[in-house]
């Protein structure tokens, strides 16, 4: 008997220059991306947190292309991540607006939470922008690492490794964070 076609969320783990990442996708597009955790089990657990019916699979079509683009980007190669379709069906409306605005920040560029809020027409919403970035289900594709605190300071970063990871992702793009007590010792 042929197996029924899976129509929910499919996921895979894949190797990159920064470690083993994860991706989950639906028929609508990429639903989640996960930066590396200390091991595959934790990467998978964070990737699938809140996803009810995910099934492991091999990326094909648009998902395969997205994995290739993310992998190339993390190797420091030019990759147009803006062409990757995202499934934002589970994302609140304000966060969608924030993520769309963040995707417009070019590789090698950065802006502050306040600047991003102003671009959205909500200059007093810098903290809300920060919360959206903290909950970003699409890191790298939605480049939350390019959003900094006022004065070019690192701000926060919720991925494993925190500010070290943020600094590493920015360094891949040729951006160096200013040396502060929060970034002292970062490469």
Tab-separated table of C-alpha atoms in Angstrom, residues 13-15 18-22 34-47 160:
chain	number	residue	atom	x	y	z
A	13	UNK	CA	19.094	19.080	9.797
A	14	UNK	CA	21.958	20.237	7.599
A	15	UNK	CA	25.635	21.058	7.949
A	18	UNK	CA	28.742	27.492	11.770
A	19	UNK	CA	27.536	24.002	12.675
A	20	UNK	CA	24.508	21.801	12.134
A	21	UNK	CA	21.386	23.873	11.530
A	22	UNK	CA	17.761	22.867	11.129
A	34	UNK	CA	17.272	26.780	13.790
A	35	UNK	CA	20.877	27.776	14.382
A	36	UNK	CA	23.137	25.083	15.874
A	37	UNK	CA	22.660	23.884	19.419
A	38	UNK	CA	25.278	21.783	21.259
A	39	UNK	CA	23.940	18.565	19.658
A	40	UNK	CA	21.432	17.350	17.063
A	41	UNK	CA	18.801	16.429	19.663
A	42	UNK	CA	18.729	19.982	21.053
A	43	UNK	CA	18.800	21.544	17.585
A	44	UNK	CA	15.827	19.375	16.586
A	45	UNK	CA	13.969	20.115	19.852
A	46	UNK	CA	14.309	23.906	19.427
A	47	UNK	CA	13.447	23.712	15.738
A	160	UNK	CA	22.856	29.313	21.409
